Tab-separated table of C-alpha atoms and ligand atoms in Angstrom:
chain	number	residue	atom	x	y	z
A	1	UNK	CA	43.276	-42.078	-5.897
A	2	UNK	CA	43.955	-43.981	-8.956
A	3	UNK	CA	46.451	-47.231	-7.905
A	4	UNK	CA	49.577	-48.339	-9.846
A	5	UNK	CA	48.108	-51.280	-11.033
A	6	UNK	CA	45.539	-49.260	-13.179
A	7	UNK	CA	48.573	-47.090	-14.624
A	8	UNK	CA	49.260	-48.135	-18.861
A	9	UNK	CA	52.354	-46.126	-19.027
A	10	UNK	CA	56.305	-47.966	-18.657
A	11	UNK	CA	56.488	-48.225	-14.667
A	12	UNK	CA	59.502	-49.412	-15.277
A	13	UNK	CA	60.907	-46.948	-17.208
A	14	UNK	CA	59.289	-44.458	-14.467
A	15	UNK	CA	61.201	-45.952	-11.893
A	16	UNK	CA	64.536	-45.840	-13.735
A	17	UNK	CA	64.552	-42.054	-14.075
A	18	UNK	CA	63.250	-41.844	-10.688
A	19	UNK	CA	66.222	-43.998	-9.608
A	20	UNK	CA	68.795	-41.379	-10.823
A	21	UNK	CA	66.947	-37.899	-9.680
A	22	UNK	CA	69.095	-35.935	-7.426
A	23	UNK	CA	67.850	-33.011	-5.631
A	24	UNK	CA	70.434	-30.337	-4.114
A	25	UNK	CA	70.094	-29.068	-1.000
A	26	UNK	CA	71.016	-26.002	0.581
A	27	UNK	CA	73.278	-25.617	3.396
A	28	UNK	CA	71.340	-22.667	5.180
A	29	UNK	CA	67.953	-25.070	5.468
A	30	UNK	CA	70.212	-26.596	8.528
A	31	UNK	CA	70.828	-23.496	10.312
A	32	UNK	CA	68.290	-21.122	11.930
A	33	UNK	CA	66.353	-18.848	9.635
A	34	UNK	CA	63.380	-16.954	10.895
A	35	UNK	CA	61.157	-13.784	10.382
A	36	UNK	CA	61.965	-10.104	11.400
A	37	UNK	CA	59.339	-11.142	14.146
A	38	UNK	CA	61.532	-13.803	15.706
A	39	UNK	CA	64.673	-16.813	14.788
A	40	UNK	CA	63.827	-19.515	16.717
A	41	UNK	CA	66.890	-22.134	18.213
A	42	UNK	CA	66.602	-25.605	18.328
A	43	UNK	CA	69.008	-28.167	20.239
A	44	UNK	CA	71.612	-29.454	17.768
A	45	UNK	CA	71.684	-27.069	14.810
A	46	UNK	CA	74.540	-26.934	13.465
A	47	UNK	CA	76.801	-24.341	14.207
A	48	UNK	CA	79.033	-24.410	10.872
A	49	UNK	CA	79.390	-25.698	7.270
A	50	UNK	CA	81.105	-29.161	8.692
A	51	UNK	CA	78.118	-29.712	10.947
A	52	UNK	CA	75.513	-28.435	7.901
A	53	UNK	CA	76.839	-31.131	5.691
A	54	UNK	CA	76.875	-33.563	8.206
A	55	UNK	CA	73.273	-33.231	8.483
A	56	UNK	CA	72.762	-32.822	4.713
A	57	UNK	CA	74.280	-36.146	4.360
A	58	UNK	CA	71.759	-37.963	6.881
A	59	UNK	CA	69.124	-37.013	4.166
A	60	UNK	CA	70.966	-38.358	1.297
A	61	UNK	CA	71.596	-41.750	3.380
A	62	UNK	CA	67.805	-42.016	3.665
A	63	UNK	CA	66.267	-40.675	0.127
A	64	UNK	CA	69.355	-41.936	-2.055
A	65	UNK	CA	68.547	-38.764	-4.339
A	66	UNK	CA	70.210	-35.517	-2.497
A	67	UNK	CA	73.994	-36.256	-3.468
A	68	UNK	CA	74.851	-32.309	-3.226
A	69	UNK	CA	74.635	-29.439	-0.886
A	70	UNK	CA	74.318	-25.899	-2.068
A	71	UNK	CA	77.112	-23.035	-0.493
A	72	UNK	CA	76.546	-19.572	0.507
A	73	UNK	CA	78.967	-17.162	1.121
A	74	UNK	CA	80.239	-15.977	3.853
A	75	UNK	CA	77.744	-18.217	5.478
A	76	UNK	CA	79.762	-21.137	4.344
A	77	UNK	CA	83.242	-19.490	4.712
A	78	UNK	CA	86.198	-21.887	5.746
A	79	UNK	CA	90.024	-21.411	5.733
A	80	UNK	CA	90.528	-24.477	3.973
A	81	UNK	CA	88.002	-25.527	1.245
A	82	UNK	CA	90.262	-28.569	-0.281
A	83	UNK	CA	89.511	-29.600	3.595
A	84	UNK	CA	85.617	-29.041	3.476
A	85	UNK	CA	84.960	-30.613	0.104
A	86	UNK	CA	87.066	-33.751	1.212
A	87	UNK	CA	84.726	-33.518	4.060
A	88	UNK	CA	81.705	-33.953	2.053
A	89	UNK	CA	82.947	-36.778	-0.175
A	90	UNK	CA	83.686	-38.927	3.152
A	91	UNK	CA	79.865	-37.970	4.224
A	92	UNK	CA	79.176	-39.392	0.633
A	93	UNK	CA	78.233	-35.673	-0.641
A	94	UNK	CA	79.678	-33.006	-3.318
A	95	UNK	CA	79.518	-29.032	-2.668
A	96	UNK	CA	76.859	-28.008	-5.335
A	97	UNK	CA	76.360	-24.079	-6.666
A	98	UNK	CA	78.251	-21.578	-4.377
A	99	UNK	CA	75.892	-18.798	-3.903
A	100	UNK	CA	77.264	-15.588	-3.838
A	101	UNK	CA	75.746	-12.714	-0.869
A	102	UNK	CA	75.904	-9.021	-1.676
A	103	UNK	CA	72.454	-8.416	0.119
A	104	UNK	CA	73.974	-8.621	4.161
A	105	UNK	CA	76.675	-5.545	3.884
A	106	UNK	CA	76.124	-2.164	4.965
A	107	UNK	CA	77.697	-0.598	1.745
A	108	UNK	CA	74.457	-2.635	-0.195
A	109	UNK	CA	71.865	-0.397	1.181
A	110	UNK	CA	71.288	1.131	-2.294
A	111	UNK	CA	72.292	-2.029	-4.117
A	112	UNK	CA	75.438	-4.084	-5.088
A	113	UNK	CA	75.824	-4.005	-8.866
A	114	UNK	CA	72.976	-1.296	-8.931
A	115	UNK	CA	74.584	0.745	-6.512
A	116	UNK	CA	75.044	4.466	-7.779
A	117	UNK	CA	78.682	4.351	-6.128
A	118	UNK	CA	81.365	2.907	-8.668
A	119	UNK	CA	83.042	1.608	-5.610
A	120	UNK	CA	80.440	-0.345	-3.662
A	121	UNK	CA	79.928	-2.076	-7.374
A	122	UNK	CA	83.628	-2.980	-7.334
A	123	UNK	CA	83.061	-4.561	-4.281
A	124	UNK	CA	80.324	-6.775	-5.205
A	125	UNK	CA	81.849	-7.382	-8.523
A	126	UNK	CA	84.868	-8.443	-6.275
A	127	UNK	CA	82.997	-10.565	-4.483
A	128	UNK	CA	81.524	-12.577	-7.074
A	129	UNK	CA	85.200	-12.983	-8.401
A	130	UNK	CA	86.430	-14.581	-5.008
A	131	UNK	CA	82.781	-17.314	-5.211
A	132	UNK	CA	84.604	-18.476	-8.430
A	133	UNK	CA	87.708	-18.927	-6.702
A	134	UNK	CA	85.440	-20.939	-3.883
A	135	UNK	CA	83.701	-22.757	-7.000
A	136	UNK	CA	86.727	-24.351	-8.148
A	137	UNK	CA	88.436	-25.213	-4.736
A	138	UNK	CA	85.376	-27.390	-3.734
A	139	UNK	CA	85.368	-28.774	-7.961
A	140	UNK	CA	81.603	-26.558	-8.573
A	141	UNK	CA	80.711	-25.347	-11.527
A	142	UNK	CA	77.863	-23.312	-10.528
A	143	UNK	CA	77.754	-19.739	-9.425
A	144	UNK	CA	74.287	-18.492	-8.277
A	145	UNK	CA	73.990	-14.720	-7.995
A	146	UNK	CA	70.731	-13.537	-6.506
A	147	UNK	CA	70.271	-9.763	-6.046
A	148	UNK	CA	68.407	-8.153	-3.285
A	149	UNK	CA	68.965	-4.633	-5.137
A	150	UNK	CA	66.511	-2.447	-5.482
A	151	UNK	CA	64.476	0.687	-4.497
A	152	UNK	CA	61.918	1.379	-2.159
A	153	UNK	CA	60.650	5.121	-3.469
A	154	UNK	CA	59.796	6.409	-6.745
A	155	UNK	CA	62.114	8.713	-8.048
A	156	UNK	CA	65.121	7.151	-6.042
A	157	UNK	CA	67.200	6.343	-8.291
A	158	UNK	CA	66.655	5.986	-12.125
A	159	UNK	CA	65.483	2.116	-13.177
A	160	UNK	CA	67.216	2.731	-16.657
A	161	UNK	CA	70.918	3.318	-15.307
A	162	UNK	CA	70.313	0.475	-12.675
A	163	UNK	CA	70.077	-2.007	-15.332
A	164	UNK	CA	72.656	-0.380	-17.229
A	165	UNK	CA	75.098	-0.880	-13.713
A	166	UNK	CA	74.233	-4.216	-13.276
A	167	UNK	CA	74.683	-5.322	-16.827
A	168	UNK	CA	78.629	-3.924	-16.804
A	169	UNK	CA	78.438	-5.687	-13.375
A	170	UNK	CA	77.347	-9.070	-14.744
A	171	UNK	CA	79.693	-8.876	-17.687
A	172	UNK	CA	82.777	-7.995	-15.244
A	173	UNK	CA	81.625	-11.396	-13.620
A	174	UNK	CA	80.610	-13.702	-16.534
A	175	UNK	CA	84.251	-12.687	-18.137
A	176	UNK	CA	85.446	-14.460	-14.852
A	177	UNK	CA	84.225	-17.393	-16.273
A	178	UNK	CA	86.235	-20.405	-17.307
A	179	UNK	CA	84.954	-23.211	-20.001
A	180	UNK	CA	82.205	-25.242	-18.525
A	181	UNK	CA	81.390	-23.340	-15.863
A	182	UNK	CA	78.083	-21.250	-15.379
A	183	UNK	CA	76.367	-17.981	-14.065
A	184	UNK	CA	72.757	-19.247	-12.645
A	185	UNK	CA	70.959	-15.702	-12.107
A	186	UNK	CA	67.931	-15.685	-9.754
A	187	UNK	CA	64.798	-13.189	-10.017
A	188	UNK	CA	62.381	-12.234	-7.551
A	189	UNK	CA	59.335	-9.854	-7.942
A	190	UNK	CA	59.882	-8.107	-4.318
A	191	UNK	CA	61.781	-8.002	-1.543
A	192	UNK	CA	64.163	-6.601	0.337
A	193	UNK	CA	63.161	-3.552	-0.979
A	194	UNK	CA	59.290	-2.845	-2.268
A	195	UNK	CA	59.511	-0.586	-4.940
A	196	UNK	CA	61.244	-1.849	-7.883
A	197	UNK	CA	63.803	-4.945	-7.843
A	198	UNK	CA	66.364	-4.556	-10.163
A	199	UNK	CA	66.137	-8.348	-11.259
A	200	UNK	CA	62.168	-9.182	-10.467
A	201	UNK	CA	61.135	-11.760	-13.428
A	202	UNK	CA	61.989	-14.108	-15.442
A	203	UNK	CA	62.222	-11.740	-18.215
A	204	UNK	CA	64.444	-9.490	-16.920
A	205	UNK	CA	66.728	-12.031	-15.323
A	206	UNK	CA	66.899	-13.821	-19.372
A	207	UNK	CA	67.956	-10.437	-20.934
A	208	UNK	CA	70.838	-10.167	-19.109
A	209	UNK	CA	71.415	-13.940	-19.454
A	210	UNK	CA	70.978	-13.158	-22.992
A	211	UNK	CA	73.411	-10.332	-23.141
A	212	UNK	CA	76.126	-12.307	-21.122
A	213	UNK	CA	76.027	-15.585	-23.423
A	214	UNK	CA	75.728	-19.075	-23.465
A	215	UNK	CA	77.206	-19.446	-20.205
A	216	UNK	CA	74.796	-17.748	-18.298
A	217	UNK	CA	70.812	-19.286	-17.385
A	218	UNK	CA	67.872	-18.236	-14.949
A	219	UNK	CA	67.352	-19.604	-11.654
A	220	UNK	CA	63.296	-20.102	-10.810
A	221	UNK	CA	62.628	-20.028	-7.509
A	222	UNK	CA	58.917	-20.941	-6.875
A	223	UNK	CA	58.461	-18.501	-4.147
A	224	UNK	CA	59.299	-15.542	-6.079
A	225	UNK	CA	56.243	-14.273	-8.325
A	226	UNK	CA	53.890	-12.264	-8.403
A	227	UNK	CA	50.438	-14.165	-7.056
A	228	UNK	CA	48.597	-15.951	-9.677
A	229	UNK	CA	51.685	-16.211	-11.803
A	230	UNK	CA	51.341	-19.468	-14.009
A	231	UNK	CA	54.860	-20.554	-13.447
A	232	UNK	CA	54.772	-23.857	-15.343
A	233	UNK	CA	54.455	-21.189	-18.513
A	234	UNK	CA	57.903	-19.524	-17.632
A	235	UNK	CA	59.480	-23.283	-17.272
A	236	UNK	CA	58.036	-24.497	-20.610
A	237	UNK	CA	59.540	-20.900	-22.029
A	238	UNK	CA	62.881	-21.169	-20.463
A	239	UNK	CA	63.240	-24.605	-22.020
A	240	UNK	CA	62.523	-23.923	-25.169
A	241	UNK	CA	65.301	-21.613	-24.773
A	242	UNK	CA	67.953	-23.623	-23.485
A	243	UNK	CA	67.992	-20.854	-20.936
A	244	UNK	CA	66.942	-22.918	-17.310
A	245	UNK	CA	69.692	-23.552	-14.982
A	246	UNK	CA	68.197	-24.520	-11.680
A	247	UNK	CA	65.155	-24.360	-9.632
A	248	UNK	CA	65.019	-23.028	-6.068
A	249	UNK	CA	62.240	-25.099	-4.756
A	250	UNK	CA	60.228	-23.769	-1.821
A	251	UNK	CA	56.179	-23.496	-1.443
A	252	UNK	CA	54.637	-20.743	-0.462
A	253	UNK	CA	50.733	-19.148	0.192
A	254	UNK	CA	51.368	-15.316	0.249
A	255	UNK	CA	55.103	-14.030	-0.174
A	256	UNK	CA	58.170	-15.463	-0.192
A	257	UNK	CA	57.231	-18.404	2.753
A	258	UNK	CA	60.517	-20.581	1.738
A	259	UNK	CA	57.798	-23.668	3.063
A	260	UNK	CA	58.403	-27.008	2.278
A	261	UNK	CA	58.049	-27.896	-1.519
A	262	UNK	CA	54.888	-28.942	-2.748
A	263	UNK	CA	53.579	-28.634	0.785
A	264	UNK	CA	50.954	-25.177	-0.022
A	265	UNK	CA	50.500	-26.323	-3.800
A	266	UNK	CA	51.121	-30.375	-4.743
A	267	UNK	CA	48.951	-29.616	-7.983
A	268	UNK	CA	51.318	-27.112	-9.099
A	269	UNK	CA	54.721	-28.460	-8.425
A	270	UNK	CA	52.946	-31.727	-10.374
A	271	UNK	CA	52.600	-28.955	-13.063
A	272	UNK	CA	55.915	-27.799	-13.002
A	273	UNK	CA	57.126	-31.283	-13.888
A	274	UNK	CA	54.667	-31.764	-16.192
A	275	UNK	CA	56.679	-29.697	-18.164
A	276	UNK	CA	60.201	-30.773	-16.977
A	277	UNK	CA	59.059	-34.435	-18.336
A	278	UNK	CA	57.261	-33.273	-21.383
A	279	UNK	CA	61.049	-31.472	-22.562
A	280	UNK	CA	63.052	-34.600	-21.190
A	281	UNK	CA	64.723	-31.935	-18.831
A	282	UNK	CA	65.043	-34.766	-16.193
A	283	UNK	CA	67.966	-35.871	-18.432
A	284	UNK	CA	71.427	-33.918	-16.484
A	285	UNK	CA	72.570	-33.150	-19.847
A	286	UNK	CA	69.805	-30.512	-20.226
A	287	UNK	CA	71.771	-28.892	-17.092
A	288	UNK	CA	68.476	-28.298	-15.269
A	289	UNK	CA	69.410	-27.861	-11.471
A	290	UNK	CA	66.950	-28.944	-8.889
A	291	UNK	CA	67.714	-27.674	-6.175
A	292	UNK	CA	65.704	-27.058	-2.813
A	293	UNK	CA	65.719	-22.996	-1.279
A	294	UNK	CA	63.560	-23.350	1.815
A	295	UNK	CA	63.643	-22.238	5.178
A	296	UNK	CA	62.715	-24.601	8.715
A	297	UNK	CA	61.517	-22.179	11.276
A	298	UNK	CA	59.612	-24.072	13.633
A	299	UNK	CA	59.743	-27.916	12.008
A	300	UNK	CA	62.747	-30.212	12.496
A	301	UNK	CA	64.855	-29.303	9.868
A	302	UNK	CA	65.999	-32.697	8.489
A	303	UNK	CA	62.780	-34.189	8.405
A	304	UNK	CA	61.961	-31.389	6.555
A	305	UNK	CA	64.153	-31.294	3.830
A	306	UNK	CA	63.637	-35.215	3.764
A	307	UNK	CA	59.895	-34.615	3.157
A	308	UNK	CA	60.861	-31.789	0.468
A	309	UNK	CA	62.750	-34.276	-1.168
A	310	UNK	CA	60.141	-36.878	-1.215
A	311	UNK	CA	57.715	-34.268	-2.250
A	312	UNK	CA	59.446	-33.517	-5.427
A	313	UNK	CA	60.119	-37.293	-5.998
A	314	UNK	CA	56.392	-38.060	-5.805
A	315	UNK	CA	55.725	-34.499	-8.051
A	316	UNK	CA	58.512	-36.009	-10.403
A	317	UNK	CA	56.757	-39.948	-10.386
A	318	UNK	CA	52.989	-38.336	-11.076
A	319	UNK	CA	54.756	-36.463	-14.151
A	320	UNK	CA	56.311	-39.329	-15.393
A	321	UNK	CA	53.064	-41.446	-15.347
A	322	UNK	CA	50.896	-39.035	-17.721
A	323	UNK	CA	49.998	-41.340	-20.765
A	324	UNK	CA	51.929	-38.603	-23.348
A	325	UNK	CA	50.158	-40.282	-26.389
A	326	UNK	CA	46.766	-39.983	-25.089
A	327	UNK	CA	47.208	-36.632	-24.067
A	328	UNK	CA	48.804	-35.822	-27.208
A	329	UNK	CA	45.940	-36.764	-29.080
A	330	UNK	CA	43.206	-35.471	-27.144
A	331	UNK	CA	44.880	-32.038	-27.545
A	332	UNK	CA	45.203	-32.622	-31.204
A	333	UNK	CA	41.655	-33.365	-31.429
A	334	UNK	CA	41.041	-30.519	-29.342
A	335	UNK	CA	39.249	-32.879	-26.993
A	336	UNK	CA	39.472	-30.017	-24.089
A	337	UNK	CA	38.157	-32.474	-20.758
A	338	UNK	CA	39.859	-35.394	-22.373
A	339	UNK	CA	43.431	-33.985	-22.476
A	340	UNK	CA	43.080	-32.431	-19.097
A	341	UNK	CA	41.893	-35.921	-17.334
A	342	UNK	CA	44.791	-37.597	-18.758
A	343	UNK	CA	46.706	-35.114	-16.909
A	344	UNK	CA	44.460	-35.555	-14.047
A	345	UNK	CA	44.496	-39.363	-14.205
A	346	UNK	CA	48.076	-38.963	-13.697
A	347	UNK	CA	48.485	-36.187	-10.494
A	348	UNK	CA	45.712	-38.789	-8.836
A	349	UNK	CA	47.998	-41.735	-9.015
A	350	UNK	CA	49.452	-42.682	-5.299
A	351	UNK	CA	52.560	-42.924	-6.533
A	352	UNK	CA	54.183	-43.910	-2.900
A	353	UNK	CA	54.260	-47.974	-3.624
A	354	UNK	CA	56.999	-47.224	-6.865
A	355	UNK	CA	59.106	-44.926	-5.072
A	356	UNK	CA	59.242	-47.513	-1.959
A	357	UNK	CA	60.547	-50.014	-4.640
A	358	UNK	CA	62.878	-47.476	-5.967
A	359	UNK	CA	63.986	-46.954	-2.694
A	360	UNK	CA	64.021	-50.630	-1.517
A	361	UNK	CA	65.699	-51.472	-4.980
A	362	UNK	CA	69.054	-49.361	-3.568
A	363	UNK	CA	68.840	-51.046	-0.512
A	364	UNK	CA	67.394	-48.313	1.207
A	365	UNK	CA	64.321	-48.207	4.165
A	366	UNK	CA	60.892	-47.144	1.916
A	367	UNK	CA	59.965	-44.704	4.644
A	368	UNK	CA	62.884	-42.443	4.944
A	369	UNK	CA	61.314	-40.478	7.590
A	370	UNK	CA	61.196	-43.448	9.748
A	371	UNK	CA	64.612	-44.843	8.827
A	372	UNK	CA	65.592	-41.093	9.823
A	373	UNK	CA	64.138	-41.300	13.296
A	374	UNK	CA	65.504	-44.837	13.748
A	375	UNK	CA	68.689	-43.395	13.477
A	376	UNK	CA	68.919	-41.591	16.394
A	377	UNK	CA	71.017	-38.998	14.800
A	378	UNK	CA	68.730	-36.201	16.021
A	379	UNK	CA	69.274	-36.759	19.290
A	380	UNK	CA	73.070	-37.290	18.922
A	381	UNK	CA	73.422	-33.959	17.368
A	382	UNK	CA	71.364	-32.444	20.016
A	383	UNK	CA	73.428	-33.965	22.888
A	384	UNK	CA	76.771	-32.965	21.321
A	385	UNK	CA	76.090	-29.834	19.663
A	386	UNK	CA	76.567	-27.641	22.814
A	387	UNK	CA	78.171	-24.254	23.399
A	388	UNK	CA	79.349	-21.926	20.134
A	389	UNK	CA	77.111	-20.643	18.388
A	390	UNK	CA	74.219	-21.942	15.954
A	391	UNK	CA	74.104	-21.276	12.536
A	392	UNK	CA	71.694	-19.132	11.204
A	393	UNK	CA	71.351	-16.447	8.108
A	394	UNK	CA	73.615	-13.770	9.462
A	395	UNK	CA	76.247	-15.731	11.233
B	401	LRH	C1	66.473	-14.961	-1.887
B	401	LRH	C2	66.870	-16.416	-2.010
B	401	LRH	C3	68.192	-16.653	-2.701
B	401	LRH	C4	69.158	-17.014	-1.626
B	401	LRH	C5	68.435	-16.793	-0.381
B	401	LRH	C6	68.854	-17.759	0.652
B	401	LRH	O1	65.184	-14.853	-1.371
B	401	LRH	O2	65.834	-17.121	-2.600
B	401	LRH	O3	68.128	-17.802	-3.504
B	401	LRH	O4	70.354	-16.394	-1.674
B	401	LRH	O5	67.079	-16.931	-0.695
B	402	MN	MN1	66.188	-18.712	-3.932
């Protein structure tokens, strides 16, 4: 492991971007989530959005770099959302993208926008229509629609007047839109449903972003390509196009794992902000969200996202450390080895002692897993957070 001390590049510089990443988090990472096999409880999950934001908070306290949590809806339904984003700005957060949910109804077994039946479409449409309305009471800008639709038999239904449903569904939405604010639209290559998806790449998901306008960018979520896929190519793509919104980081070794980012494949979220540092897309005014989509099954869930957030921190510092003029001329020269150690040079750089200072610098512990623990809040939560029910994807 190469040390800081042997690293040419601007640590300083490094350490002043590092110093204003934020990372979004998502509400349902504090609730139970699970497999069809089994959703396993543990003692002080939260059991609404109040309590999920409370513990969203406790990792912001520690990393300094997770200022906003992520809504879904209903998951996150409350009477009075003035009342819940107050909430979060006393716990030191803001309410990030409000995703929408038109994948948990029994009317979307064929499909929301897809849907063959005009008035199951209405629905959804209607639904989307009512997130904006969320969006502005808790001051988001951000609207993240994710489709489950799709088919599961050939024949089915016809592909052609799916996409054709969910364009006029999209544009019914996007003209919902008011200045500034912004459609994020999510692919995935499977699941729910394992014949086609009517959204399933990055391709698809940027023609309709395309067709909308300006207003309207693709969400990556690591977990959701095909095996193999080189997904660093899509983000240098979407870039060039102006057309990234937002990440959904997760990790992942076969399907859609929703692990702990960067905790199957370091190298490759390294990669991934490779390019994210090569197109200045750290910079906010790019509009690139990073935002965590992960699920804690059987690990402690705020540790958890605490580590996820450290992982893309340490992801982010590696990036930031690759000598850019070295590589740049090695790849001019066509010096094949010699730009990829540079890059190499770079991902083998322990880049914990800088983030410690960065952490140290706003006052903060430079272990935040161990400032966590010292807090006690675990057990706190687990002491008072009995009776009702826990949270968890359905509820
Ligand atoms: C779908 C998805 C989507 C969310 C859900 C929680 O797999 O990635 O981003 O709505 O997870
Ligand atoms: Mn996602």
């Amino acid at each position: 492991m190469r040390r800081i001390e042997e690293v040419i590049v601007d640590i300083a510089a490094a350490k002043a971007v590092l110093a204003q990443q934020t990372i979004e988090v998502p509400s349902w990472a504090y609730g139970n989530s699970g497999t069809r096999f089994k959703v396993f409880g543990t003692p002080g999950t939260p059991r609404d959005p109040w309590e999920k934001i409370a513990d969203a908070a406790q990792v912001n306290a520690v990393t300094g770099a997770a200022p906003r949590v992520s809504l879904h809806i209903p998951w996150d339904k409350v009477e009075d959302y003035d009342a819940l984003s107050a909430y979060a700005h006393e716990q030191g957060m803001t309410i990030g993208a409000i995703n929408s949910n038109v994948f948990q109804d029994d009317e979307y077994r064929l499909g929301s926008l897809a849907n063959p039946d005009a008035r199951v479409r209405a629905k959804a449409v209607a639904h989307h229509l009512d997130c904006l309305e969320v969006m502005r009471a808790v001051g988001s800008t951000d609207l993240k629609i994710w489709l489950a639709d799709g088919t599961n038999y050939a024949g089915q239904d016809s592909i052609r007047a799916r996409q054709d449903r969910v364009a006029e569904g999209l544009e019914q939405i996007y003209a919902g839109l008011q200045a500034g604010e912004r459609i994020l639209l999510e692919y995935k290559f499977f699941e729910p449903f394992f014949y086609t998806t009517d959204i399933p790449d990055w391709g698809t998901s940027l023609v309709h972003c395309m067709a909308l306008g300006e207003q309207a960018t693709v969400v990556l979520d690591t977990g959701h390509h095909a095996p193999g896929t080189n997904i660093e190519f899509i983000v240098a793509q979407l870039l060039r196009l102006g057309r990234l919104g937002a990440f959904d980081f997760n990790s992942r070794y076969y399907a859609d794992d929703d692990l702990i980012v960067g905790s199957a494949d370091p190298f490759q979220l390294f990669r991934i902000m490779h390019e994210i540092v090569q197109a200045g897309a750290l910079d906010p005014a790019l509009g690139v969200n990073f935002m965590l989509d992960q699920c804690h099954n059987i690990e402690a869930k705020i540790p958890a996202q605490i580590r996820s957030v450290m992982n893309v921190q340490e992801a982010t510092a590696k990036a930031l450390l690759v000598d850019a003029d070295a590589l740049g001329a090695a790849q001019q020269a066509g010096d094949v080895l010699g730009a990829h150690a540079v890059l190499m040079d770079a991902f083998n750089t322990d880049v914990r002692p800088i983030l410690a200072e960065v952490r140290e610098a706003k006052g903060l512990d430079a272990d935040p897993i161990k400032a966590f623990a010292a807090t006690g809040y675990a057990e706190k939560v687990a002491a008072e957070r009995v009776g009702g029910t826990q949270a968890s994807w359905g509820a």
